[in-house]
Amino acid sequence: MKKETLITRAGRSPKNHSGSVNPPIYQTSTVVFPTWEAYQNAEKGKAFYEETEGAATPDLSYAISGTPTTFALEKALVALEGDGGVVLVPSGLSAIAVAIQSFVSAGDHILVTDSAYSPARRFCNKELQRFGVEVKYYDPLIGAGIKKLIKPNTRLVFLESPGSMTFEVQDIPAITKAVKAVSEEIVTIIDNSWATSLFFQPYKHGVDVSLQAITKYIAGHSDIIMGAIFARGPHLKKINATFRHTGLHVHPFACYQALRGFRTLAARLERHQQSALKIAEWLQTHPKVGKVIYPALIKDPGYKLWKRDFSGAGSLFSFVLDKKYDNAAISRMLDNMEIFAIGCSWGGFESLIINYDPSSIRTATKWRETGSCIRVYIGLESAEDLIGDLEKALKRL
């Protein structure tokens, strides 16, 4: 079955819901059972009710683990991921935190890509190190060379490809192969929000655990915040245990909204990437743009790896202006956009734009571009209208 078809069908069971095309919202805190034995079995993760069959949670006795609405979303997401199970958490950042916490203890060492999402760095620097976990950042383009950074107490390698803000494409198969050559016990985790399971499948490239901010492309409408952690076997068990111990929970209505967004994922992403490529190519020709950083562009340094490993591209990318502009000039450019809005999220229907300085967070590698950096998210508006908006903005510089 093609992914486009699977997306419309996975997680649906009209027969179990009186013929309803969409699973209803099960708004409850308590699950009741007809016998004590049924309750005990549910505590062990054995489904009693038909709607909960296939859920990955180890405890089906209480709704903090989810309701049939939650499980419908889980089944749909796992079907697209291709294997294993998924743990849903309240945000993309909590997915990062729970996943990492599941595999490290005081005295451990982890390797994190220098291009990681900045809140992920904040969690590592402020929380992990406070509890005695050593964090080392590495060059995202290190490839198999990561082997040299592994220590006897290394427990985890965190990847993100393309990287947040600067969009370096990592050689994921080379990294995972090198890591496992040292020790099968070292866990590899990737933030796969930019590509989603539709355009990149981590398991096929040797990754153990995959994360996504459901807030972004899966939900697609800028109206919920949620994260997902995908894993298999013992890794899934460890993540589930951490999830249970922390008391985290996702709301069934948010799951319903995410499932609604999931149904149109393939159609939206096709439109997003078509518009993004058109706009990125136009930006390459503009005299005030020194460089466009988008892996789907043939001239991009990461193009060959992207073409080899991905089946499509997200519509979030950056470009570097011809020189460094002061804050007043950047404000003139951004404050008067007609279509683009200033905002740090992405993945919804609306286009967004921000200015940033990568050098402020890099520690393992030096950011060598000298011009001001602009990140854009291309939404579902007309590409021609968006180009017109950018053209006016660049004139205001």
C-alpha atoms as one frame of an Amber mdcrd trajectory, in Angstrom:
protein
   0.000   0.000   0.000   1.371   3.419  -0.956   2.016   5.871   1.878  -0.575
   8.316   0.524  -3.260   5.616   0.832  -2.012   4.370   4.192  -2.285   7.872
   5.639  -6.004   7.979   4.852  -6.708   4.575   6.393  -4.323   3.852   9.285
  -5.825   4.023  12.773  -9.403   3.910  11.514 -11.913   1.268  12.608 -15.466
   2.396  11.712 -16.838  -1.005  12.735 -15.749  -0.376  16.341 -17.387   3.050
  16.426 -20.875   2.536  15.012 -19.652   3.211  11.465 -18.085   6.591  12.211
 -15.326   7.449   9.733 -13.328   9.183  12.492 -12.709   7.701  15.950 -14.710
   9.713  18.507 -13.165  11.714  21.327 -13.097   9.566  24.446 -13.095  12.225
  27.176 -12.521  10.283  30.375 -10.139   9.870  33.272 -11.365   6.486  34.473
 -11.598   3.087  32.807 -13.903   0.534  34.456 -13.923  -3.264  34.105 -16.498
  -5.992  34.702 -14.105  -8.220  36.689 -11.054  -7.866  38.928  -9.140 -10.222
  36.628  -9.856  -7.976  33.630  -8.520  -4.980  35.568  -5.363  -6.842  36.583
  -4.733  -7.897  33.006  -5.232  -4.315  31.828  -2.623  -3.171  34.353  -0.207
  -5.505  32.552  -1.049  -4.010  29.171  -3.436  -6.747  28.015  -6.354  -5.261
  26.115  -9.824  -6.050  27.385 -11.761  -3.654  25.192 -11.560  -4.004  21.418
 -10.776  -0.309  20.911  -7.553  -0.618  22.956  -6.064  -3.575  21.068  -2.655
  -2.823  19.611  -1.868   0.007  22.040   1.816   0.106  23.001   1.252   1.216
  26.588   2.186  -1.241  29.385  -0.862  -0.205  31.427  -4.386  -0.034  30.036
  -6.154   0.293  33.388  -6.252   4.090  33.625  -6.712   6.873  31.072  -3.407
   8.601  31.832  -1.944   6.005  29.465  -4.464   7.041  26.812  -7.984   6.464
  25.576  -9.181   4.864  22.322  -8.733   8.288  20.673  -5.067   8.295  21.725
  -4.562   4.733  20.559  -6.089   5.473  17.148  -3.515   8.221  16.619  -0.732
   5.934  17.846  -1.703   3.202  15.390  -1.807   5.655  12.497   1.603   7.122
  13.328   3.224   3.707  13.769   1.805   2.480  10.464   3.604   5.330   8.684
   6.793   4.886  10.744   6.839   1.269   9.625   7.509  -0.681  12.831   7.530
  -0.657  16.626   5.399   1.571  18.788   5.027   5.202  19.812   4.717   7.147
  23.055   2.808  10.425  22.815   3.905  13.293  25.052   2.744  16.910  25.576
   5.297  18.607  23.272   8.207  18.093  20.908  10.619  19.238  23.608   9.164
  16.768  26.105   9.702  14.041  23.489  13.395  14.976  23.443  13.594  15.107
  27.244  11.759  11.829  27.899  13.680   9.958  25.198  17.090  11.066  26.461
  16.205  10.548  30.135  15.140   6.990  29.344  18.700   5.951  28.523  21.065
   7.981  30.720  22.111   8.120  34.362  24.524  10.201  36.431  28.072   9.696
  35.194  27.059   8.901  31.609  28.303  10.725  28.511  26.209  11.673  25.474
  27.008  13.159  22.069  24.670  15.805  20.621  24.836  17.373  17.162  25.948
  21.006  17.257  23.024  21.873  14.973  20.371  20.620  17.400  17.151  22.466
  18.200  18.174  25.163  20.708  15.651  24.145  23.438  17.150  20.630  23.222
  20.564  22.170  23.932  19.037  24.093  26.825  17.676  20.863  28.313  21.057
  19.173  27.955  22.996  22.110  29.403  20.657  23.033  32.238  19.038  19.755
  33.273  21.183  16.808  32.171  24.436  18.337  33.358  22.773  19.295  36.665
  22.151  15.587  37.220  25.679  14.545  36.331  25.364  13.650  32.650  28.281
  14.850  30.520  27.204  16.440  27.228  29.578  16.797  24.271  28.506  18.589
  21.074  29.853  17.356  17.754  30.193  18.653  14.201  26.967  17.654  12.374
  29.072  16.780   9.309  31.344  14.421  11.235  29.953  11.241   9.640  31.830
   8.071  10.592  34.388  10.247  12.407  32.040  10.274  15.388  33.704   7.031
  16.413  36.665   9.054  17.754  34.417  10.931  20.194  32.908   7.845  21.819
  34.054   7.190  25.386  33.626   4.113  27.594  30.691   5.819  29.318  28.967
   7.090  26.141  25.369   5.958  26.236  23.612   7.997  23.573  24.108   9.899
  20.309  21.547  12.546  19.374  21.059  13.498  15.712  18.930  16.022  13.866
  18.912  16.087  10.083  18.643  18.637   8.610  19.839  20.655  11.596  17.680
  23.300  13.201  18.176  26.752  11.707  21.333  25.875   9.711  20.012  22.750
   7.919  23.119  20.591   7.668  22.269  17.107   6.389  23.945  14.452   8.505
  25.288  11.194   7.056  22.993   9.185   9.282  23.891   5.665   8.018  27.611
   6.414   8.469  27.051   7.723  11.995  24.807   4.872  13.150  27.121   2.246
  11.650  30.169   3.783  13.346  28.379   4.006  16.690  27.175   0.397  16.623
  30.666  -0.778  15.599  31.873   0.513  18.976  28.935  -0.749  21.029  25.465
  -2.071  20.286  24.418  -0.644  23.645  24.823   2.999  22.579  21.397   4.362
  21.609  20.968   6.623  18.576  18.103   9.136  18.643  17.015  11.468  15.843
  14.686  14.458  15.705  12.753  13.757  12.497  10.254  16.641  12.652  11.449
  18.354   9.419  10.935  15.333   7.151   8.373  13.306   9.124   7.999   9.567
   8.564   6.640  10.364   5.106   9.967  11.641   3.753  12.510   9.884   5.981
  12.342   6.557   7.806  14.921   6.385  10.602  14.814   2.627  11.253  15.917
   1.925   7.689  18.994   4.097   8.292  20.072   2.409  11.511  18.507   4.782
  14.061  17.110   3.295  17.283  14.689   6.008  18.413  12.905   8.685  16.378
  11.212  11.848  17.626   8.739  14.216  16.041   7.032  17.404  17.106   3.453
  16.481  16.227   2.805  20.213  16.692   4.392  20.773  13.294   3.504  18.938
  10.066   1.431  16.087  11.504  -1.088  18.393  13.184  -0.661  20.942  10.413
  -3.066  23.603  11.653  -1.149  25.500  14.368  -3.687  24.574  17.016  -2.129
  21.856  19.216   1.182  21.083  20.913   2.301  17.441  21.085   5.333  15.204
  20.628   5.913  11.584  19.654   8.687   9.100  20.471   9.014   6.096  18.153
  10.955   3.009  19.250  11.005  -0.784  19.191  11.523  -3.664  21.616  13.586
  -2.912  24.759  13.983   0.739  23.762  10.202   1.199  23.676   9.882  -0.459
  27.090  12.387   1.944  28.632  10.661   4.977  27.139   7.260   3.736  28.291
   8.620   3.322  31.818   9.959   6.896  31.904   6.651   8.163  30.503   4.713
   6.407  33.266   7.034   7.575  36.028   6.757  11.222  35.019   2.949  11.273
  34.899   2.806  12.914  31.465  -0.422  12.807  29.472  -1.797  13.991  26.135
  -5.370  15.226  25.837  -7.752  13.077  23.754  -9.090  16.149  21.941  -5.541
  17.052  20.863  -5.140  13.473  19.610  -8.351  13.845  17.621  -7.040  17.061
  16.056  -3.646  15.479  15.286  -5.364  12.535  13.619  -7.390  14.956  11.505
  -4.202  16.663  10.396  -2.508  13.326   9.725  -5.080  12.473   7.036  -3.932
  15.327   4.785  -0.189  15.044   5.512   0.834  13.750   2.082  -1.185  16.345
   0.179   0.049  19.221   2.337   3.706  18.239   2.259   3.648  17.900  -1.516
   2.350  21.472  -1.779   4.733  22.752   0.900   7.843  21.402  -0.800   6.800
  22.536  -4.279   6.362  26.102  -3.048   9.512  26.003  -0.913  11.686  24.900
  -3.826  10.239  27.577  -6.083  10.849  30.295  -3.490  14.337  29.015  -2.598
  15.333  29.051  -6.275  14.036  32.618  -6.612  15.974  33.731  -3.529  19.179
  32.357  -5.068  18.867  34.951  -7.845  18.327  37.972  -5.579  21.293  40.382
  -5.219  20.688  40.881  -1.479  20.826  37.134  -0.785  24.290  35.681  -0.386
  23.283  32.050   0.199  20.183  29.863   0.450  20.435  26.891   2.815  17.921
  24.286   1.652  18.926  20.622   1.121  16.559  20.192  -1.844  18.570  22.727
  -3.881  21.145  21.145  -6.183  23.750  23.698  -5.093  23.256  22.962  -1.390
  26.201  21.134   0.279  23.790  18.572   1.735  21.955  17.857  -1.521  23.640
  14.503  -2.304  22.968  13.076   1.146  19.415  14.429   1.125  18.766  12.920
  -2.305  20.190   9.570  -1.190  18.328   9.249   2.116  15.128  11.324   1.846
  12.110  11.006  -0.417  11.036  14.639  -0.029  11.780  17.922   1.695  10.117
  19.995   4.379   9.416  23.653   3.651  11.497  25.163   6.451  14.819  26.657
   5.359  17.164  29.606   5.798  18.938  32.178   3.695  21.899  34.431   4.415
  21.765  38.087   3.394  24.594  39.711   1.454  25.976  41.348   4.606  25.345
  41.843   8.299  22.446  44.249   8.837  21.728  46.061  12.084  18.570  45.478
  14.091  16.853  48.579  12.662  17.281  47.321   9.112  16.087  43.815  10.003
  13.072  45.360  11.725  12.240  47.391   8.603  12.360  44.182   6.620  10.288
  42.007   8.947   7.837  44.419  10.556   5.932  45.188   7.379   5.371  41.741
   5.869   1.949  41.337   4.291   1.755  37.533   4.269   4.679  36.173   6.282
   4.159  36.484  10.027   6.927  36.742  12.602   6.878  33.533  14.607   9.193
  30.755  15.770   6.985  27.734  15.114   6.265  26.067  11.764   4.359  23.193
  10.174   1.000  24.929   9.898  -0.805  26.489   6.963   0.685  29.964   7.509
   4.108  31.185   6.374   6.514  32.455   9.041   9.783  34.386   9.157  12.438
  35.170  11.783  15.981  36.532  12.029  18.586  34.588  14.020  22.297  34.333
  14.769  23.619  30.718  14.646  26.936  31.732  16.193  25.169  32.372  19.486
  24.601  28.663  20.158  27.355  26.801  18.275  30.120  25.333  20.414  31.683
  22.440  18.460  31.759  24.232  15.112  32.129  27.851  14.109  29.418  29.557
  12.067  31.374  31.141   9.206  28.672  33.027   7.294  29.041  36.787   7.711
  25.604  37.950   6.555  22.414  38.177   8.589  20.446  34.910   8.695  16.747
  34.661   7.975  14.669  31.520   8.505  11.446  31.099   6.568   8.679  28.553
   6.791   6.667  28.230   3.590   2.993  27.621   4.228   0.105  26.900   1.885
  -0.300  30.377   0.393   0.456  31.069  -3.265   4.192  30.827  -3.951   3.912
  33.876  -6.214   2.343  35.930  -3.423   5.048  34.826  -1.000   7.794  35.759
  -3.462   6.172  39.162  -3.865   6.136  39.625  -0.101   9.820  38.684   0.184
  10.757  40.924  -2.727   9.184  43.948  -1.004  10.858  42.990   2.273  14.296
  42.787   0.698  13.767  46.199  -0.912  13.121  47.651   2.561  16.617  46.643
   3.645
